[in-house]
Tab-separated table of C-alpha atoms and ligand atoms in Angstrom:
chain	number	residue	atom	x	y	z
A	757	UNK	CA	-0.924	97.181	69.261
A	758	UNK	CA	-3.625	95.023	67.370
A	759	UNK	CA	-4.466	96.298	63.921
A	760	UNK	CA	-8.149	97.287	63.774
A	761	UNK	CA	-8.672	95.042	60.963
A	762	UNK	CA	-7.603	92.294	62.818
A	763	UNK	CA	-9.906	93.019	65.435
A	764	UNK	CA	-12.605	93.310	63.077
A	765	UNK	CA	-11.814	89.788	61.638
A	766	UNK	CA	-11.727	88.182	65.151
A	767	UNK	CA	-15.008	89.814	66.082
A	768	UNK	CA	-16.448	88.714	62.776
A	769	UNK	CA	-15.500	85.220	63.523
A	770	UNK	CA	-16.915	84.988	66.909
A	771	UNK	CA	-20.177	86.870	65.704
A	772	UNK	CA	-20.621	84.061	63.285
A	773	UNK	CA	-20.667	81.413	65.873
A	774	UNK	CA	-22.611	83.520	68.409
A	775	UNK	CA	-25.365	83.733	65.712
A	776	UNK	CA	-25.420	80.235	65.263
A	777	UNK	CA	-25.827	79.401	68.726
A	778	UNK	CA	-28.659	82.119	69.211
A	779	UNK	CA	-30.448	80.515	66.203
A	780	UNK	CA	-30.183	77.124	67.854
A	781	UNK	CA	-31.351	78.292	70.971
A	782	UNK	CA	-34.439	80.181	69.294
A	783	UNK	CA	-35.322	76.977	67.469
A	784	UNK	CA	-34.726	74.742	70.553
A	785	UNK	CA	-31.951	72.980	68.896
A	786	UNK	CA	-29.004	73.860	71.055
A	787	UNK	CA	-28.458	70.754	73.190
A	788	UNK	CA	-24.794	71.263	74.396
A	789	UNK	CA	-23.294	72.007	77.569
A	790	UNK	CA	-26.533	71.029	79.477
A	791	UNK	CA	-25.599	70.567	83.266
A	792	UNK	CA	-26.238	67.163	84.816
A	793	UNK	CA	-27.251	67.407	88.458
A	794	UNK	CA	-27.655	63.838	89.652
A	795	UNK	CA	-26.404	60.539	88.273
A	796	UNK	CA	-27.874	57.269	88.879
A	797	UNK	CA	-26.335	54.770	86.014
A	798	UNK	CA	-28.266	55.548	82.662
A	799	UNK	CA	-30.944	57.797	84.513
A	800	UNK	CA	-29.735	61.304	84.988
A	801	UNK	CA	-31.015	64.499	86.204
A	802	UNK	CA	-30.774	67.510	83.645
A	803	UNK	CA	-31.065	71.019	85.027
A	804	UNK	CA	-34.095	72.507	83.515
A	805	UNK	CA	-35.233	69.327	81.973
A	806	UNK	CA	-35.797	66.755	85.050
A	807	UNK	CA	-35.249	62.986	84.732
A	808	UNK	CA	-33.698	61.718	81.356
A	809	UNK	CA	-32.239	58.549	80.031
A	810	UNK	CA	-28.473	59.007	79.062
A	811	UNK	CA	-27.822	57.824	75.523
A	812	UNK	CA	-24.578	59.643	75.061
A	813	UNK	CA	-22.011	58.622	77.937
A	814	UNK	CA	-19.021	56.862	77.244
A	815	UNK	CA	-19.276	55.057	80.437
A	816	UNK	CA	-19.616	51.692	78.624
A	817	UNK	CA	-19.086	49.221	81.455
A	818	UNK	CA	-20.975	51.497	84.139
A	819	UNK	CA	-18.157	52.060	86.511
A	820	UNK	CA	-18.835	55.773	87.375
A	821	UNK	CA	-19.686	55.584	91.258
A	822	UNK	CA	-18.598	51.958	91.545
A	823	UNK	CA	-17.949	51.680	95.421
A	824	UNK	CA	-14.596	50.226	95.085
A	825	UNK	CA	-13.433	52.796	92.589
A	826	UNK	CA	-14.636	55.637	94.867
A	827	UNK	CA	-13.272	54.242	97.975
A	828	UNK	CA	-9.728	53.997	96.450
A	829	UNK	CA	-9.949	57.719	94.974
A	830	UNK	CA	-10.897	58.699	98.622
A	831	UNK	CA	-8.120	56.730	100.043
A	832	UNK	CA	-5.603	58.348	97.726
A	833	UNK	CA	-6.843	61.950	98.721
A	834	UNK	CA	-6.304	60.936	102.474
A	835	UNK	CA	-2.692	59.447	101.645
A	836	UNK	CA	-1.213	61.856	99.036
A	837	UNK	CA	-3.794	64.704	98.568
A	838	UNK	CA	-5.471	66.232	95.411
A	839	UNK	CA	-2.281	67.244	93.476
A	840	UNK	CA	1.272	66.566	92.784
A	841	UNK	CA	2.859	70.180	92.565
A	842	UNK	CA	5.071	68.640	89.925
A	843	UNK	CA	5.801	66.915	86.400
A	844	UNK	CA	6.403	63.284	86.795
A	845	UNK	CA	9.932	63.437	85.742
A	846	UNK	CA	11.201	65.623	88.603
A	847	UNK	CA	8.761	65.495	91.829
A	848	UNK	CA	5.768	64.702	90.329
A	849	UNK	CA	5.911	60.609	90.251
A	850	UNK	CA	3.889	58.710	93.176
A	851	UNK	CA	3.934	54.941	93.749
A	852	UNK	CA	0.376	55.063	92.599
A	853	UNK	CA	1.392	56.257	88.972
A	854	UNK	CA	4.012	53.375	88.595
A	855	UNK	CA	1.287	51.052	89.888
A	856	UNK	CA	-1.267	52.226	87.483
A	857	UNK	CA	1.413	51.992	84.728
A	858	UNK	CA	2.170	48.324	85.565
A	859	UNK	CA	-1.702	47.373	85.730
A	860	UNK	CA	-2.123	48.947	82.182
A	861	UNK	CA	0.724	47.099	80.699
A	862	UNK	CA	-0.471	43.903	82.254
A	863	UNK	CA	-3.959	44.452	81.010
A	864	UNK	CA	-2.679	45.374	77.648
A	865	UNK	CA	-0.012	42.610	77.571
A	866	UNK	CA	2.773	44.889	76.878
A	867	UNK	CA	5.963	45.364	78.434
A	868	UNK	CA	5.195	48.885	79.826
A	869	UNK	CA	2.949	51.587	79.739
A	870	UNK	CA	2.932	55.509	80.619
A	871	UNK	CA	0.159	57.645	81.505
A	872	UNK	CA	-0.480	61.236	80.381
A	873	UNK	CA	-3.101	63.889	81.607
A	874	UNK	CA	-5.644	63.087	78.987
A	875	UNK	CA	-6.344	61.047	75.840
A	876	UNK	CA	-6.212	64.008	73.869
A	877	UNK	CA	-2.824	64.900	75.062
A	878	UNK	CA	-1.619	61.461	74.519
A	879	UNK	CA	-2.257	61.282	71.046
A	880	UNK	CA	-0.807	64.774	70.093
A	881	UNK	CA	2.180	64.173	72.145
A	882	UNK	CA	3.029	60.712	71.211
A	883	UNK	CA	2.776	61.317	67.403
A	884	UNK	CA	4.645	64.669	67.571
A	885	UNK	CA	7.414	62.959	69.761
A	886	UNK	CA	7.686	59.750	67.614
A	887	UNK	CA	7.864	61.412	64.131
A	888	UNK	CA	9.362	64.473	62.745
A	889	UNK	CA	10.386	66.496	59.538
A	890	UNK	CA	11.887	63.589	57.500
A	891	UNK	CA	9.195	60.975	58.492
A	892	UNK	CA	5.823	60.168	57.165
A	893	UNK	CA	2.566	59.616	59.231
A	894	UNK	CA	-0.203	57.872	57.569
A	895	UNK	CA	-3.917	57.955	58.939
A	896	UNK	CA	-7.506	56.690	58.318
A	897	UNK	CA	-9.419	59.813	57.088
A	898	UNK	CA	-11.822	59.449	60.226
A	899	UNK	CA	-9.436	59.243	62.858
A	900	UNK	CA	-9.793	61.400	65.888
A	901	UNK	CA	-8.774	64.991	66.026
A	902	UNK	CA	-6.283	64.501	68.428
A	903	UNK	CA	-4.161	62.298	66.306
A	904	UNK	CA	-4.749	64.581	63.088
A	905	UNK	CA	-3.451	67.559	65.789
A	906	UNK	CA	-0.418	65.313	66.494
A	907	UNK	CA	0.161	64.803	62.893
A	908	UNK	CA	-0.182	68.394	62.268
A	909	UNK	CA	2.368	69.352	65.165
A	910	UNK	CA	4.827	66.581	64.337
A	911	UNK	CA	5.912	68.186	60.819
A	912	UNK	CA	6.069	64.924	59.348
A	913	UNK	CA	4.412	64.400	55.826
A	914	UNK	CA	0.829	63.793	56.754
A	915	UNK	CA	-0.881	61.401	54.331
A	916	UNK	CA	-4.458	59.962	54.813
A	917	UNK	CA	-6.199	56.917	53.316
A	918	UNK	CA	-9.942	56.393	52.657
A	919	UNK	CA	-11.884	55.101	55.796
A	920	UNK	CA	-11.153	51.513	56.170
A	921	UNK	CA	-9.952	50.971	52.845
A	922	UNK	CA	-7.106	48.567	52.784
A	923	UNK	CA	-6.396	49.120	49.087
A	924	UNK	CA	-6.012	52.930	49.734
A	925	UNK	CA	-3.765	52.387	52.776
A	926	UNK	CA	-1.390	50.260	50.502
A	927	UNK	CA	-1.384	52.876	47.980
A	928	UNK	CA	-0.378	55.491	50.681
A	929	UNK	CA	2.248	53.032	52.061
A	930	UNK	CA	3.787	52.572	48.496
A	931	UNK	CA	3.672	56.203	47.600
A	932	UNK	CA	5.256	57.332	50.832
A	933	UNK	CA	8.359	55.582	50.560
A	934	UNK	CA	10.669	57.226	53.076
A	935	UNK	CA	14.040	56.806	54.578
A	936	UNK	CA	12.731	58.077	57.769
A	937	UNK	CA	10.114	56.238	60.052
A	938	UNK	CA	6.525	55.559	58.600
A	939	UNK	CA	4.067	55.635	61.137
A	940	UNK	CA	0.400	54.234	60.560
A	941	UNK	CA	-2.281	55.495	63.140
A	942	UNK	CA	-5.787	54.270	63.187
A	943	UNK	CA	-8.688	54.178	65.608
A	944	UNK	CA	-9.718	50.821	66.764
A	945	UNK	CA	-13.536	51.813	67.003
A	946	UNK	CA	-14.257	54.919	65.054
A	947	UNK	CA	-15.920	57.637	67.397
A	948	UNK	CA	-18.543	58.744	65.092
A	949	UNK	CA	-19.522	55.549	63.078
A	950	UNK	CA	-18.696	52.884	65.685
A	951	UNK	CA	-17.267	50.617	63.054
A	952	UNK	CA	-13.892	48.390	63.709
A	953	UNK	CA	-10.726	48.872	61.990
A	954	UNK	CA	-9.641	46.023	59.726
A	955	UNK	CA	-6.567	45.284	62.052
A	956	UNK	CA	-5.546	41.782	60.419
A	957	UNK	CA	-5.017	43.658	57.056
A	958	UNK	CA	-3.702	46.928	58.542
A	959	UNK	CA	-1.186	45.145	60.459
A	960	UNK	CA	-0.167	42.711	57.641
A	961	UNK	CA	0.411	45.951	55.529
A	962	UNK	CA	2.694	47.627	58.181
A	963	UNK	CA	4.729	44.427	58.564
A	964	UNK	CA	5.017	44.256	54.574
A	965	UNK	CA	6.084	47.680	54.269
A	966	UNK	CA	7.995	48.213	57.584
A	967	UNK	CA	5.787	50.824	59.097
A	968	UNK	CA	5.104	51.038	62.895
A	969	UNK	CA	1.303	50.736	63.793
A	970	UNK	CA	-0.424	52.722	66.264
A	971	UNK	CA	-3.735	51.990	67.566
A	972	UNK	CA	-6.100	54.494	69.554
A	973	UNK	CA	-8.646	52.299	71.712
A	974	UNK	CA	-10.352	55.105	73.277
A	975	UNK	CA	-13.821	53.208	72.474
A	976	UNK	CA	-12.672	49.579	72.532
A	977	UNK	CA	-10.947	49.298	75.788
A	978	UNK	CA	-13.464	47.286	77.964
A	979	UNK	CA	-15.613	46.733	74.885
A	980	UNK	CA	-14.052	44.549	72.400
A	981	UNK	CA	-12.614	41.136	72.982
A	982	UNK	CA	-13.663	38.365	75.164
A	983	UNK	CA	-12.332	40.003	78.358
A	984	UNK	CA	-12.472	43.670	77.102
A	985	UNK	CA	-8.709	43.972	76.311
A	986	UNK	CA	-9.628	45.584	72.921
A	987	UNK	CA	-8.817	45.395	69.382
A	988	UNK	CA	-5.891	42.729	69.445
A	989	UNK	CA	-8.127	40.279	71.704
A	990	UNK	CA	-11.095	40.965	69.247
A	991	UNK	CA	-9.131	39.565	66.362
A	992	UNK	CA	-6.955	37.204	68.237
A	993	UNK	CA	-3.791	38.863	67.080
A	994	UNK	CA	-1.944	39.617	70.214
A	995	UNK	CA	1.213	41.701	69.613
A	996	UNK	CA	0.454	43.209	66.228
A	997	UNK	CA	0.210	46.798	67.426
A	998	UNK	CA	3.292	48.684	68.233
A	999	UNK	CA	1.639	51.669	70.139
A	1000	UNK	CA	-1.084	51.090	71.896
A	1001	UNK	CA	-2.993	54.068	73.071
A	1002	UNK	CA	-5.971	54.554	75.086
A	1003	UNK	CA	-7.863	56.900	77.524
A	1004	UNK	CA	-8.618	56.611	81.060
A	1005	UNK	CA	-11.799	58.878	80.728
A	1006	UNK	CA	-14.299	56.432	78.955
A	1007	UNK	CA	-14.766	52.946	79.898
A	1008	UNK	CA	-12.268	53.745	82.845
A	1009	UNK	CA	-14.257	56.511	84.949
A	1010	UNK	CA	-11.115	58.921	85.721
A	1011	UNK	CA	-9.172	61.208	83.130
A	1012	UNK	CA	-5.861	60.674	81.410
A	1013	UNK	CA	-4.719	58.570	78.548
A	1014	UNK	CA	-1.731	55.911	78.233
A	1015	UNK	CA	0.663	54.356	75.800
A	1016	UNK	CA	1.454	50.580	76.289
A	1017	UNK	CA	4.296	49.240	74.278
A	1018	UNK	CA	7.908	48.151	74.730
A	1019	UNK	CA	9.899	49.137	77.600
A	1020	UNK	CA	12.174	51.070	75.546
A	1021	UNK	CA	9.434	52.993	73.611
A	1022	UNK	CA	7.805	54.013	76.952
A	1023	UNK	CA	11.354	55.024	78.369
A	1024	UNK	CA	11.676	57.146	75.297
A	1025	UNK	CA	8.333	58.845	75.672
A	1026	UNK	CA	8.982	59.589	79.495
A	1027	UNK	CA	12.085	61.308	78.444
A	1028	UNK	CA	11.024	63.013	75.174
A	1029	UNK	CA	7.431	63.663	75.048
A	1030	UNK	CA	6.782	67.204	76.122
A	1031	UNK	CA	3.340	66.513	77.489
A	1032	UNK	CA	5.137	64.245	80.012
A	1033	UNK	CA	8.203	66.206	80.668
A	1034	UNK	CA	6.530	70.087	80.647
A	1035	UNK	CA	2.992	69.230	82.278
A	1036	UNK	CA	2.067	68.227	85.618
A	1037	UNK	CA	1.246	64.598	86.853
A	1038	UNK	CA	-2.087	63.224	86.884
A	1039	UNK	CA	-3.705	64.073	90.589
A	1040	UNK	CA	-3.629	60.933	93.049
A	1041	UNK	CA	-7.536	60.313	93.245
A	1042	UNK	CA	-7.813	60.117	89.544
A	1043	UNK	CA	-4.750	57.701	89.329
A	1044	UNK	CA	-6.127	55.645	92.212
A	1045	UNK	CA	-9.569	55.500	90.464
A	1046	UNK	CA	-8.102	54.145	87.272
A	1047	UNK	CA	-5.979	51.525	88.887
A	1048	UNK	CA	-9.203	50.303	90.895
A	1049	UNK	CA	-11.292	50.190	87.520
A	1050	UNK	CA	-8.685	47.981	85.791
A	1051	UNK	CA	-9.116	45.610	88.656
A	1052	UNK	CA	-13.078	45.809	88.679
A	1053	UNK	CA	-13.003	45.024	84.893
A	1054	UNK	CA	-11.188	41.676	85.661
A	1055	UNK	CA	-13.437	41.179	88.807
A	1056	UNK	CA	-16.811	41.666	87.244
A	1057	UNK	CA	-16.722	40.162	83.648
A	1058	UNK	CA	-20.574	40.394	83.756
A	1059	UNK	CA	-20.519	44.070	82.739
A	1060	UNK	CA	-18.917	43.291	79.370
A	1061	UNK	CA	-21.543	40.654	78.894
A	1062	UNK	CA	-24.114	42.792	79.670
A	1063	UNK	CA	-22.831	45.476	77.433
A	1064	UNK	CA	-22.638	42.925	74.460
A	1065	UNK	CA	-26.214	42.037	75.025
A	1066	UNK	CA	-27.229	45.397	74.907
A	1067	UNK	CA	-25.375	46.347	71.894
A	1068	UNK	CA	-27.083	43.476	69.978
A	1069	UNK	CA	-30.275	44.283	71.498
A	1070	UNK	CA	-30.166	47.761	70.527
A	1071	UNK	CA	-28.760	47.382	67.027
A	1072	UNK	CA	-31.453	44.688	66.242
A	1073	UNK	CA	-34.280	47.222	67.503
A	1074	UNK	CA	-33.020	49.975	65.291
A	1075	UNK	CA	-32.798	47.727	62.201
A	1076	UNK	CA	-36.194	46.473	62.868
A	1077	UNK	CA	-37.549	49.718	62.866
A	1078	UNK	CA	-35.759	50.583	59.518
A	1079	UNK	CA	-33.019	52.948	60.867
A	1080	UNK	CA	-29.630	53.087	59.060
A	1081	UNK	CA	-26.651	52.555	61.568
A	1082	UNK	CA	-23.926	52.333	58.982
A	1083	UNK	CA	-21.388	49.465	60.034
A	1084	UNK	CA	-21.602	49.983	63.672
A	1085	UNK	CA	-20.860	46.842	65.630
A	1086	UNK	CA	-19.955	48.586	69.057
A	1087	UNK	CA	-21.486	50.583	71.882
A	1088	UNK	CA	-21.249	53.701	69.486
A	1089	UNK	CA	-24.412	53.548	67.130
A	1090	UNK	CA	-25.193	56.204	64.695
A	1091	UNK	CA	-28.693	56.802	63.501
A	1092	UNK	CA	-28.195	58.437	60.150
A	1093	UNK	CA	-30.587	61.305	59.426
A	1094	UNK	CA	-29.229	62.878	56.175
A	1095	UNK	CA	-29.679	66.536	56.488
A	1096	UNK	CA	-28.641	68.724	59.424
A	1097	UNK	CA	-32.449	69.918	59.868
A	1098	UNK	CA	-33.659	66.360	60.158
A	1099	UNK	CA	-30.813	65.371	62.734
A	1100	UNK	CA	-31.579	68.592	64.757
A	1101	UNK	CA	-35.414	67.883	64.664
A	1102	UNK	CA	-34.886	64.065	65.758
A	1103	UNK	CA	-32.482	65.480	68.500
A	1104	UNK	CA	-34.861	68.025	69.806
A	1105	UNK	CA	-38.043	65.348	69.742
A	1106	UNK	CA	-35.653	62.826	71.651
A	1107	UNK	CA	-34.673	65.701	74.001
A	1108	UNK	CA	-38.020	66.490	74.519
A	1109	UNK	CA	-39.177	63.096	75.207
A	1110	UNK	CA	-36.596	62.333	77.955
A	1111	UNK	CA	-33.640	60.392	75.996
A	1112	UNK	CA	-30.175	62.586	76.358
A	1113	UNK	CA	-28.907	62.299	72.836
A	1114	UNK	CA	-26.586	64.488	70.571
A	1115	UNK	CA	-26.895	65.346	67.009
A	1116	UNK	CA	-23.566	65.207	65.123
A	1117	UNK	CA	-23.144	67.386	62.091
A	1118	UNK	CA	-20.779	68.676	59.702
A	1119	UNK	CA	-17.709	68.994	59.725
A	1120	UNK	CA	-17.650	66.288	62.592
A	1121	UNK	CA	-19.170	63.950	59.817
A	1122	UNK	CA	-19.359	64.315	55.813
A	1123	UNK	CA	-22.071	66.791	54.623
A	1124	UNK	CA	-25.504	64.835	54.000
A	1125	UNK	CA	-24.653	62.138	56.848
A	1126	UNK	CA	-25.598	64.043	59.771
A	1127	UNK	CA	-26.847	61.880	62.636
A	1128	UNK	CA	-27.770	61.071	65.995
A	1129	UNK	CA	-24.921	59.296	67.868
A	1130	UNK	CA	-26.491	56.804	70.476
A	1131	UNK	CA	-24.283	55.307	72.992
A	1132	UNK	CA	-25.357	52.230	74.690
A	1133	UNK	CA	-23.767	51.034	77.869
A	1134	UNK	CA	-24.001	48.590	80.508
A	1135	UNK	CA	-26.000	50.932	82.468
A	1136	UNK	CA	-29.023	50.342	80.467
A	1137	UNK	CA	-31.665	47.756	81.145
A	1138	UNK	CA	-33.608	46.375	78.468
A	1139	UNK	CA	-36.618	48.311	79.430
A	1140	UNK	CA	-34.387	51.302	79.110
A	1141	UNK	CA	-33.543	50.333	75.729
A	1142	UNK	CA	-37.354	49.451	74.651
A	1143	UNK	CA	-38.230	52.903	76.025
A	1144	UNK	CA	-35.450	54.951	73.871
A	1145	UNK	CA	-36.352	52.572	70.667
A	1146	UNK	CA	-39.939	53.875	71.054
A	1147	UNK	CA	-39.032	57.388	71.239
A	1148	UNK	CA	-36.621	56.907	68.327
A	1149	UNK	CA	-39.362	55.374	66.211
A	1150	UNK	CA	-41.639	58.195	66.998
A	1151	UNK	CA	-39.095	60.667	66.268
A	1152	UNK	CA	-38.349	59.138	62.930
A	1153	UNK	CA	-41.925	59.029	61.924
A	1154	UNK	CA	-42.426	62.465	63.142
A	1155	UNK	CA	-39.382	63.711	61.051
A	1156	UNK	CA	-39.950	61.706	57.966
A	1157	UNK	CA	-36.984	59.398	58.402
A	1158	UNK	CA	-38.669	56.162	58.514
A	1159	UNK	CA	-42.401	55.389	57.081
B	270	PLP	C1	-10.891	58.121	69.219
B	270	PLP	C2	-10.748	59.107	70.397
B	270	PLP	N1	-9.328	59.441	70.999
B	270	PLP	C3	-8.910	60.266	71.763
B	270	PLP	C4	-9.903	60.949	72.451
B	270	PLP	C5	-9.701	61.881	73.280
B	270	PLP	O1	-9.603	61.449	74.632
B	270	PLP	P1	-9.830	62.271	76.149
B	270	PLP	O2	-11.437	62.480	76.036
B	270	PLP	O3	-9.494	61.369	77.164
B	270	PLP	O4	-8.988	63.210	76.076
B	270	PLP	C6	-11.328	60.668	72.293
B	270	PLP	C7	-12.269	61.476	73.139
B	270	PLP	O5	-13.488	61.632	72.794
B	270	PLP	C8	-11.681	59.669	71.320
B	270	PLP	O6	-12.909	59.733	70.800
């Protein structure tokens, strides 16, 4: 039976959060979990708010609803149904899974690939499969939560270095001299700041100190590089990343995650990683959608060109208005507000004026750097961006962020 004191502690914890949410609702500051009724590119209909311009989506290349991708998903349902009734290693593998893994390996210029049921699960299971008790795992301070959780689950020694600080990474490598495996894990594009990892230096240090390198490309697949292949293409450093991780839920309009790398690494993960061995296979329509999306990325290069034009246009517009966007050079663009109150007031103004955008507060970002996080995509027209810029400008004035 549960101890009364334990029950009270849990009730207190839950009440604390409930109070915060109630306060947010009373102030008009609660913007989470808003149901979207209809999608039309960047124009969405939100229940209770009406038509809004989306600036919080990860659909960087505007592939959601693409006719070829929708048709592939529907055909997969007709052929295979809606699920697999099993884990991949037993009865759950379809020809479609293998085709998708081959397509990912080709796109990422790797020998092989393996898919998992989400990006979160991919990081969790890969890190905790590859390192263990006698190993060391070294991460950038701003790495995604799924990487951090994988490190904690692994029971390896977990060391963090200051964000994108190569001298601090070298210190971590020197101090963590280990007879076991040393694994460095970084995001390619950081999900709260939108800046890019210094891959040339990270990969040089990994080689120098004999560490394996894993890079999370959740926000760089389809965004970085001349053809959207990601961080290695961006720096023209093909082959320096040992473990190439990505998701199928952002640029790719599906769900799931992947690891691309050597054939042996992939075989190892397919037999040793618990999320692959003990969890059901991705459903057929989602696999077929992802497979078709990789083809569309190659067939329609204009999408990446449009995204890159939009990023430059939006960043220039924000800078011209005096906003601080940190070092973002990508589709994730923080608009730093400082205090939580100001970020919430900015978000409220934007939401009330037709812009769907979310505030990001501690602990997701350091205290004093609360922000709006604006995601620009290929779905935006220049008129859409102009409309958003004028709302941000008015919000910035109203909230005292810009003069
Ligand atoms: C950097 C990064 N890695 C991993 C994930 C998890 O991916 P998924 O949403 O596909 O589970 C996210 C999700 O936002 C992310 O931003």
